XYZ file of C-alpha atoms in Angstrom:
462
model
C 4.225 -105.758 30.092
C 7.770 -106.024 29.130
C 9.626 -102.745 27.884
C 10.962 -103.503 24.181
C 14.956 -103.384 24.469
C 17.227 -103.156 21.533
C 20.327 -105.127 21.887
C 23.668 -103.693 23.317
C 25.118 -105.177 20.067
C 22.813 -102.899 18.074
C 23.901 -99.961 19.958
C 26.959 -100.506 19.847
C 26.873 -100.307 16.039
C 26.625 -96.995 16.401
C 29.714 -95.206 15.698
C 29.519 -92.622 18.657
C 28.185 -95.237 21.423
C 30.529 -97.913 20.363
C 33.221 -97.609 23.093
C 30.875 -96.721 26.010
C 30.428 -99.485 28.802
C 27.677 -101.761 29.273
C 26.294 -99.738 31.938
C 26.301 -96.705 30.141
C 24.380 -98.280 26.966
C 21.834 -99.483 29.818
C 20.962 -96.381 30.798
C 20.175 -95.104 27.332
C 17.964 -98.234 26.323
C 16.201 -97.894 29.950
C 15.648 -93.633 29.384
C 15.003 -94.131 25.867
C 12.096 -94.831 24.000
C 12.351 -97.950 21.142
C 10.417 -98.439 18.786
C 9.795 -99.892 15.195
C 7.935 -98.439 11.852
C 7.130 -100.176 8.972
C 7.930 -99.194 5.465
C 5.789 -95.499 4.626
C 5.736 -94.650 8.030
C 6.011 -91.177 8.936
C 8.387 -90.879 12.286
C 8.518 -87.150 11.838
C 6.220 -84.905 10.488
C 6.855 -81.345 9.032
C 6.427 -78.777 12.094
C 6.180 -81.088 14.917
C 7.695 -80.294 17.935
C 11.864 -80.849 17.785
C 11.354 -82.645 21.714
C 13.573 -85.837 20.614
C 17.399 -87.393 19.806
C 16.426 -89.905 17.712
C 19.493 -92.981 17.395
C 18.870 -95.088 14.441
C 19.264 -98.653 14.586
C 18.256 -100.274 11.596
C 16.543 -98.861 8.528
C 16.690 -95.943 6.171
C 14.969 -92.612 6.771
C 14.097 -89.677 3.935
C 13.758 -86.856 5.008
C 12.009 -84.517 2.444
C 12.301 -80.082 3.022
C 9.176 -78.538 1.697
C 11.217 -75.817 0.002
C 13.311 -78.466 -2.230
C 13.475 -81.199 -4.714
C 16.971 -82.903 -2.614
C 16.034 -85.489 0.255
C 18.446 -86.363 2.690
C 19.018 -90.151 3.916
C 19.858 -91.139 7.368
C 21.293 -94.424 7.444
C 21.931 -96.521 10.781
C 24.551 -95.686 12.842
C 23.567 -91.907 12.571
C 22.088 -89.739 15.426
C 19.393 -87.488 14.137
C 16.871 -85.071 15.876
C 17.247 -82.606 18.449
C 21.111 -82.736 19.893
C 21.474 -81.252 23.269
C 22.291 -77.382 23.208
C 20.290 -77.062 19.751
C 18.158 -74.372 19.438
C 15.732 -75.935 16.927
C 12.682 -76.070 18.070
C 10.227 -77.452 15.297
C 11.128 -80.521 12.141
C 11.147 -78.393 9.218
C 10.122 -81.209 6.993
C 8.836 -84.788 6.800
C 10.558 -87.775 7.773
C 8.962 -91.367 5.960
C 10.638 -95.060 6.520
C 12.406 -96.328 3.219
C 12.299 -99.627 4.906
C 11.550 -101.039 8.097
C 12.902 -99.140 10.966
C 14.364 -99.345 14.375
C 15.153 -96.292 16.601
C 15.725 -95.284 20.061
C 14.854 -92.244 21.274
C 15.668 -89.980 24.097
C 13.566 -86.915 25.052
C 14.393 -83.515 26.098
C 14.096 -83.648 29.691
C 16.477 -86.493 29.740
C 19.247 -84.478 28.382
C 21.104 -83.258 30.922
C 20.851 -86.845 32.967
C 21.995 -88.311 29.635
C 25.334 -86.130 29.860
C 25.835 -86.206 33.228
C 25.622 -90.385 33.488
C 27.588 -90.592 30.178
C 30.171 -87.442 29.906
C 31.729 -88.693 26.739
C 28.483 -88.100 24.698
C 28.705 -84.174 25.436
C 31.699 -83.991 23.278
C 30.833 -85.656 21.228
C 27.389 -84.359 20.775
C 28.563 -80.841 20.684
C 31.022 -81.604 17.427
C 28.227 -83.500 15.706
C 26.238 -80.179 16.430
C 28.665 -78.349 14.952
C 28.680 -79.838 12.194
C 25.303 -80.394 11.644
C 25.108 -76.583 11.811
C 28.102 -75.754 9.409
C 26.431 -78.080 6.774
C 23.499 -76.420 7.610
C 24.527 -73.117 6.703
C 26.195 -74.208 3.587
C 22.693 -75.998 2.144
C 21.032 -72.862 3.396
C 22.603 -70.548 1.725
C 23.006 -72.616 -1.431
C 19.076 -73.312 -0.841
C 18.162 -69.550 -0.219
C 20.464 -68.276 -3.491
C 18.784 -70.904 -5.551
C 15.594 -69.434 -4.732
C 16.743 -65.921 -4.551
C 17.822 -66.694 -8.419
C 14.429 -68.086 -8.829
C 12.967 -64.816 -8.435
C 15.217 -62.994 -10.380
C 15.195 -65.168 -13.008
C 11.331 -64.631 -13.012
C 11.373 -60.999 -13.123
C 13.988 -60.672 -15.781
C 11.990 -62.795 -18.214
C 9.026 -60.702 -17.494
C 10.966 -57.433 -17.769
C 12.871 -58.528 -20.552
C 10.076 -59.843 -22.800
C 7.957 -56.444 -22.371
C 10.756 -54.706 -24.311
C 11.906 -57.739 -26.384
C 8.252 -58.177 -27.862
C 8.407 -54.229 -28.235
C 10.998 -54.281 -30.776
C 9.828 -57.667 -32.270
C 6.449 -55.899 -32.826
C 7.916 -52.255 -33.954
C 10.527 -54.009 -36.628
C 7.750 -55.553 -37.938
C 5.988 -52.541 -38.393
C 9.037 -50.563 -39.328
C 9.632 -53.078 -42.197
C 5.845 -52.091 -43.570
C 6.306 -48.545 -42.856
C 9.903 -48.525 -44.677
C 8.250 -50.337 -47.864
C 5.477 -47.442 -47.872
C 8.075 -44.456 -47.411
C 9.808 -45.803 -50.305
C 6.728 -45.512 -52.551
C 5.296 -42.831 -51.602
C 8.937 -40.680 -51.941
C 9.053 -42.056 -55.392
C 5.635 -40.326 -56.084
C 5.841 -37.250 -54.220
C 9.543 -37.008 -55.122
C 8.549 -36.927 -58.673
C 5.779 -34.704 -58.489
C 7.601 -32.105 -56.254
C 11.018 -32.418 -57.197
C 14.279 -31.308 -56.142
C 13.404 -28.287 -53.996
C 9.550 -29.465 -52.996
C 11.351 -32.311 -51.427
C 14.108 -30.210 -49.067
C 11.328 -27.735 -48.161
C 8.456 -30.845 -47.312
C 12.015 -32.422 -45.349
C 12.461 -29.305 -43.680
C 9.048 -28.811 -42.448
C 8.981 -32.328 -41.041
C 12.563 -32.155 -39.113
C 10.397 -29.291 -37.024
C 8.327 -31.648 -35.252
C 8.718 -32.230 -31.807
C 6.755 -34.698 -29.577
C 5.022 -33.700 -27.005
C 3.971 -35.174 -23.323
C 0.151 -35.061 -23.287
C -2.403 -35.800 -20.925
C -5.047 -38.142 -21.518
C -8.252 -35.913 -22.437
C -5.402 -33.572 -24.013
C -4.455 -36.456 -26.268
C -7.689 -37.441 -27.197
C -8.969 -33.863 -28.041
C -6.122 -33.167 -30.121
C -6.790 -37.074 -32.079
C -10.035 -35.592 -32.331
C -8.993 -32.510 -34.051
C -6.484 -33.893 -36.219
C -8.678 -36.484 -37.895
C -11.427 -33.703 -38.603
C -8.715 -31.525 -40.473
C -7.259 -34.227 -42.172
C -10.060 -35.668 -43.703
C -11.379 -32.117 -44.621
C -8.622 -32.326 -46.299
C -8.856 -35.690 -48.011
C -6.108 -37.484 -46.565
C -7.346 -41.732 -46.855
C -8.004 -43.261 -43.258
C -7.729 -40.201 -41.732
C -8.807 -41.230 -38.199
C -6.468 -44.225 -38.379
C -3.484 -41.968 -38.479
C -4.579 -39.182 -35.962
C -3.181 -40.911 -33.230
C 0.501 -41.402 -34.657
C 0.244 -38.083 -35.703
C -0.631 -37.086 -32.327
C 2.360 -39.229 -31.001
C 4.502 -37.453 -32.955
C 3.822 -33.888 -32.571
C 1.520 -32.691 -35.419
C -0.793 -30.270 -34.420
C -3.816 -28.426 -36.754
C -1.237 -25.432 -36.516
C 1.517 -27.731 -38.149
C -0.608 -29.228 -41.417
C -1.975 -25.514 -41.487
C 1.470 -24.290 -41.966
C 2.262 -27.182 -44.416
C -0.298 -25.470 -46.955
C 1.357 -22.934 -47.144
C 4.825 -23.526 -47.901
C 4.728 -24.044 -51.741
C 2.054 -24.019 -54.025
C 2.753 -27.379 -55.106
C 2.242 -29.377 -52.140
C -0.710 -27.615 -51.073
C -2.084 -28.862 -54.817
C -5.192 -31.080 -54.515
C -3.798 -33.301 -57.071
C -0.256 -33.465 -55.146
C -2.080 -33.165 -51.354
C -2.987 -36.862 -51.066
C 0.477 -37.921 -51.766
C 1.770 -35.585 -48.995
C -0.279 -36.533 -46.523
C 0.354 -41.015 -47.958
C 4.319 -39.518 -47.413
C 3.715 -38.218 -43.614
C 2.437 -40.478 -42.640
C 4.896 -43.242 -43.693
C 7.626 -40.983 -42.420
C 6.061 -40.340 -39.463
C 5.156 -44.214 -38.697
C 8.988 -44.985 -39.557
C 10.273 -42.863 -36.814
C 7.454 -44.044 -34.177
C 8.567 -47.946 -34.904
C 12.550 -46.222 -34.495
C 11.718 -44.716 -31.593
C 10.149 -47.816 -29.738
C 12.911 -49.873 -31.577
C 15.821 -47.675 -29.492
C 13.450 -47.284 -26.186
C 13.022 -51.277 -26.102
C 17.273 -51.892 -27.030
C 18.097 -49.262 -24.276
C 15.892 -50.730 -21.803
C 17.282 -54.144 -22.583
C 20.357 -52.833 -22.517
C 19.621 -51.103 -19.151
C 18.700 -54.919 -17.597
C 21.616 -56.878 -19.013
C 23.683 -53.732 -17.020
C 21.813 -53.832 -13.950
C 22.094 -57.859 -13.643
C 25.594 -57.880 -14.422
C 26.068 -55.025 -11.289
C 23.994 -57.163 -9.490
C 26.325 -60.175 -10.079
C 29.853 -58.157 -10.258
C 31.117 -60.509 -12.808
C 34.326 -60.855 -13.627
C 35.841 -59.027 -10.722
C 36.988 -59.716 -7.135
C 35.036 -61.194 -4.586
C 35.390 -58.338 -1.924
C 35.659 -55.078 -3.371
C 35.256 -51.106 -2.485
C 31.430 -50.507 -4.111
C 29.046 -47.548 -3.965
C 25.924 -49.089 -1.982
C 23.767 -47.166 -4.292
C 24.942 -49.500 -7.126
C 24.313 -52.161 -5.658
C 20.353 -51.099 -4.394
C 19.946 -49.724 -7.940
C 20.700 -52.739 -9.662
C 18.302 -55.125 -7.156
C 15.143 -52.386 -7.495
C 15.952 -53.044 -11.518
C 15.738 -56.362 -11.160
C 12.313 -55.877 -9.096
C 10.844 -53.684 -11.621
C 8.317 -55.735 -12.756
C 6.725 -56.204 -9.060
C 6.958 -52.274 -8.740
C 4.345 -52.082 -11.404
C 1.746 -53.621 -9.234
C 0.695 -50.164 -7.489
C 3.732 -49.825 -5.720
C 5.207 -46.142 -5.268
C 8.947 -45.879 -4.757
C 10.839 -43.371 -2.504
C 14.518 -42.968 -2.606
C 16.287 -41.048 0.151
C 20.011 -41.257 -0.659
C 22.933 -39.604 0.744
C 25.286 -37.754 -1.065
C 28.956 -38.312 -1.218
C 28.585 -42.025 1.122
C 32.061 -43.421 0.837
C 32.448 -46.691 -0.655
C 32.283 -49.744 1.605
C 34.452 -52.934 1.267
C 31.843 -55.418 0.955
C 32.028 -58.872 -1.082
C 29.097 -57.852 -3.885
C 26.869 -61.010 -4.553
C 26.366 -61.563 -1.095
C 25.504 -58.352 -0.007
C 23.150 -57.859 -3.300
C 21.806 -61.403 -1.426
C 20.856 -59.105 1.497
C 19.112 -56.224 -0.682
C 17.079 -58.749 -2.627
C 15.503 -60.349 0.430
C 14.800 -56.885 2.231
C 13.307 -55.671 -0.793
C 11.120 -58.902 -1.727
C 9.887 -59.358 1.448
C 8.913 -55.344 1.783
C 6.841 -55.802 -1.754
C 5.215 -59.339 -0.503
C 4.380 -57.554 2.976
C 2.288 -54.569 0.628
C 1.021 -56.675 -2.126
C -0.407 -55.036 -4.707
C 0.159 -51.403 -3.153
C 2.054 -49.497 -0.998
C 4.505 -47.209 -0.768
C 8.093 -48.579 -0.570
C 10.944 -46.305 1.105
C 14.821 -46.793 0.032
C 16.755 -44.269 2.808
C 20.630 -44.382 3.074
C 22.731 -42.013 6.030
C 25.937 -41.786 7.327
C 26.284 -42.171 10.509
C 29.912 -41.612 11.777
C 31.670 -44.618 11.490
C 28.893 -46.456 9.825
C 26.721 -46.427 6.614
C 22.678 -47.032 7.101
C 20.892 -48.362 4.878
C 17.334 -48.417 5.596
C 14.453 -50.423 3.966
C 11.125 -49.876 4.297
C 7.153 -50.592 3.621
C 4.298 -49.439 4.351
C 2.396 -52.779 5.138
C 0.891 -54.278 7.769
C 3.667 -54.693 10.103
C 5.396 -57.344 12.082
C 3.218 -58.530 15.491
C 5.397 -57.395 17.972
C 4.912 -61.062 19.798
C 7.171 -62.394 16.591
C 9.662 -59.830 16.008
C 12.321 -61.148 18.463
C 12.255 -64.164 16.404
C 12.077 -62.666 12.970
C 15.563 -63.515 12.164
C 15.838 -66.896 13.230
C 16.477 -70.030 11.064
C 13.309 -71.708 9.750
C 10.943 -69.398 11.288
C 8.661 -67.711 8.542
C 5.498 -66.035 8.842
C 4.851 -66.980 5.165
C 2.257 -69.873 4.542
C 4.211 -73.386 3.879
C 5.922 -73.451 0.572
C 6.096 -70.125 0.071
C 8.445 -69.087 2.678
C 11.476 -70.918 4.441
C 12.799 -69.188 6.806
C 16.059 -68.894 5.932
C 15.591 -65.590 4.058
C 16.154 -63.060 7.272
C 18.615 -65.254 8.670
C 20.894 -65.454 6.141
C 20.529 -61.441 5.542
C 21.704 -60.884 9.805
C 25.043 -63.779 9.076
C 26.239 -61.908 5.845
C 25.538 -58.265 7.635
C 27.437 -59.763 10.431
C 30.163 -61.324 8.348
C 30.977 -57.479 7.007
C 30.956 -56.418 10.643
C 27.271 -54.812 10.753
C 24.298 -54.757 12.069
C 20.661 -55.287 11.493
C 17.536 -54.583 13.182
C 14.276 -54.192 13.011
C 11.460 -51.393 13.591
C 8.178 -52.390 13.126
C 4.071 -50.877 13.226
C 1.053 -51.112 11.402
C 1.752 -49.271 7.904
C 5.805 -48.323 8.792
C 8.377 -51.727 8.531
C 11.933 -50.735 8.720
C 14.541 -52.848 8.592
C 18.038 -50.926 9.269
C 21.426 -52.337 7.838
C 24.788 -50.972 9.335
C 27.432 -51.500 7.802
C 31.211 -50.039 8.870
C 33.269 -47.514 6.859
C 36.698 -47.939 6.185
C 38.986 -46.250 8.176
C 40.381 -44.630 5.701
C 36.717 -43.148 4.291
């Protein structure tokens, strides 16, 4: 049976064949492989081995990346596949015919016979590669941010609406409780006048909260509803645990009694207690109110560290900053179980670093330490000087990294993470940014102890 051939013509359509001789084009239609697909066919599936140069001919290719919504087209006249001197060794996604298709492929172990029969493809193989692999890096990083700002753009809503619904829910309340103070100061005012009033104020500017255990809170809910409706104060066990929240204590209402005749009047006593409690449920709803705006407050400050906007690219920064404002942004993960240790150095000098990126670095440490644990663990935050350098140390207490895989932990497209959830690029991109500041990364690795060490240089003026 006849080998299929393409014709020279069609080979020569090709931009970086089009000059080579007759003899050379030959030799790649004779050590290549041709072949045809109709429209839907799959030429390349996602993690196949990368064994193949593939030259198209005719026909449009899409190739679709698990981890995104782009597609790239290869039209004819491009070179796709595995160049010679790539390092890729499996298709990260899934390559299907947009119409009918004509290729010509040459294999692995005919690379080196390739470049030695035709020596002007080397050079020209080697700047395609280099290209291929700047534009690589640019969609990877781009690809890796976008998801990076996924996540945070997750956790902020979630950490943002637990306080945001807060104060929703508390100035609500505080409206009701405002309405009732107002009432009940008009009838207690009246009844105890002038001087009943300062001395009732004065009694209830000596509260002080308390922190209470459990069991401690719930005995003393328990003790404060029995008084108070032995002392006929309405819904008595409704309000025990505000009044709990706040301070009061048997000792305090005992103490109330007795500071003028009039309040302690059984006629005047169920307006006191209607008063308290409004006054009391107005500063709990204040309270929450200024806990959920300071929190808030705290995020908005932590993302805007996190981002460094509106200054320089490359600045001095404290790398404490920096790891403060990503384990902010994480906070919402670190409720799942997970313990936090810090272990900072005192007095680290600042480093020249450019801030997004290297917050880039500290986000995918830290995310992939809290996916290794799940929903528990212990994660371990350690920073050192170390003569000329700074360490920063990251670390979980998960399962670990198989020592068979840790050699390739940082490479591009390699993930341990099942597909679509991982791509690869995460690690990778965290050892070219350490490496664009002039550090290092590495890894340490067993069962229940994953550290990953970042080095990064100290000015020589520090």
């Amino acid at each position: 049976m006849t080998k299929p051939r393409p014709p020279l013509e069609q080979l020569r359509a090709v931009p970086i064949l089009a000059d080579l001789s007759d003899q050379e084009l030959d030799w790649l239609i004779e050590n290549g492989r041709y072949e045809e697909f109709p429209v839907g066919a799959v030429p390349v599936e996602q993690g196949a081995p990368a064994d193949k140069m593939v030259i198209m001919l005719a026909g449009r290719l899409e190739f679709r990346f698990p981890t995104s919504t782009e597609s790239l087209i290869i039209e004819p006249g491009s070179v796709t596949g595995l160049l010679p001197f790539s390092r890729m060794t499996h298709f990260v996604g899934m390559g299907r015919a947009l119409t009918p298709m004509q290729t010509l492929s040459i294999y692995k172990p005919d690379f080196m016979p390739m470049l030695n029969a035709i020596p002007a493809l080397g050079q020209r193989l080697v700047g395609m590669l280099t290209d291929r692999v700047r534009n690589w890096s640019q969609q990877e990083l781009r690809q890796e941010k976008l998801a990076s700002l996924g996540k945070l753009s997750a956790g902020l809503a979630h950490e943002l609406n637990n306080p945001a619904s807060a104060a929703k829910r508390a100035s609500a309340g505080l409206l009701e409780a405002f309405n009732d103070l107002e009432l009940t100061t008009a009838r207690v005012g009246q009844r105890l006048g002038a001087d009943g009033m300062e001395l009732l104020l004065g009694h209830l500017q000596t509260l002080r909260p308390r922190l209470l255990s459990a069991m401690e809170r719930a005995d003393l809910e328990d003790e404060l509803g029995g008084w108070l409706e032995g002392h006929g104060a309405a819904a008595a066990w409704d309000k025990a645990a505000t009044w709990a929240d706040a301070g009061v204590t048997v000792d305090w209402l005992e103490a109330l009694s007795h500071l003028k005749h009039e309040i302690a009047d059984p006629a005047t006593l169920p307006m006191v207690w209607a008063w308290l409690e409004a006054s009391i449920r107005t500063r709990s709803q204040l309270g929450v109110i200024q806990d959920s705006t300071e929190r808030i407050a705290g995020l908005v400050k932590a993302i805007k560290g996190y981002t460094h906007m509106d200054q320089m690219p490359k600045q001095e920064l404290d790398i404490h900053d920096g790891l403060e404002s990503t384990i902010a942004i994480f906070g919402y993960k670190l409720k799942k179980g997970i313990r936090l240790e810090r272990d900072y150095a005192k007095n680290l000098p600042k480093v020249d670093l450019y801030a997004s990126e290297i917050n880039q670095v500290w986000t995918n440490l830290i995310d992939n330490a809290l996916d290794a644990m799940g929903e528990g663990g212990t994660l371990r935050i350690r920073t050192a000087r170390e003569g000329g350098q700074i360490l920063v140390e990251i670390g979980d207490s998960g399962p670990g990294i198989p020592p068979e895989i840790q050699g390739r932990i940082f490479d591009a497209f390699f993930t341990t993470k099942e597909v679509g959830k991982g791509t690869g690029l995460g690690l990778e991109m965290v050892r070219r940014i350490v490496q664009q500041h002039g550090g290092t990364v590495r890894l340490q690795s067993k069962p229940g102890d994953t550290r990953f060490q970042v080095r990064l240089p100290v000015p020589a003026a520090a």
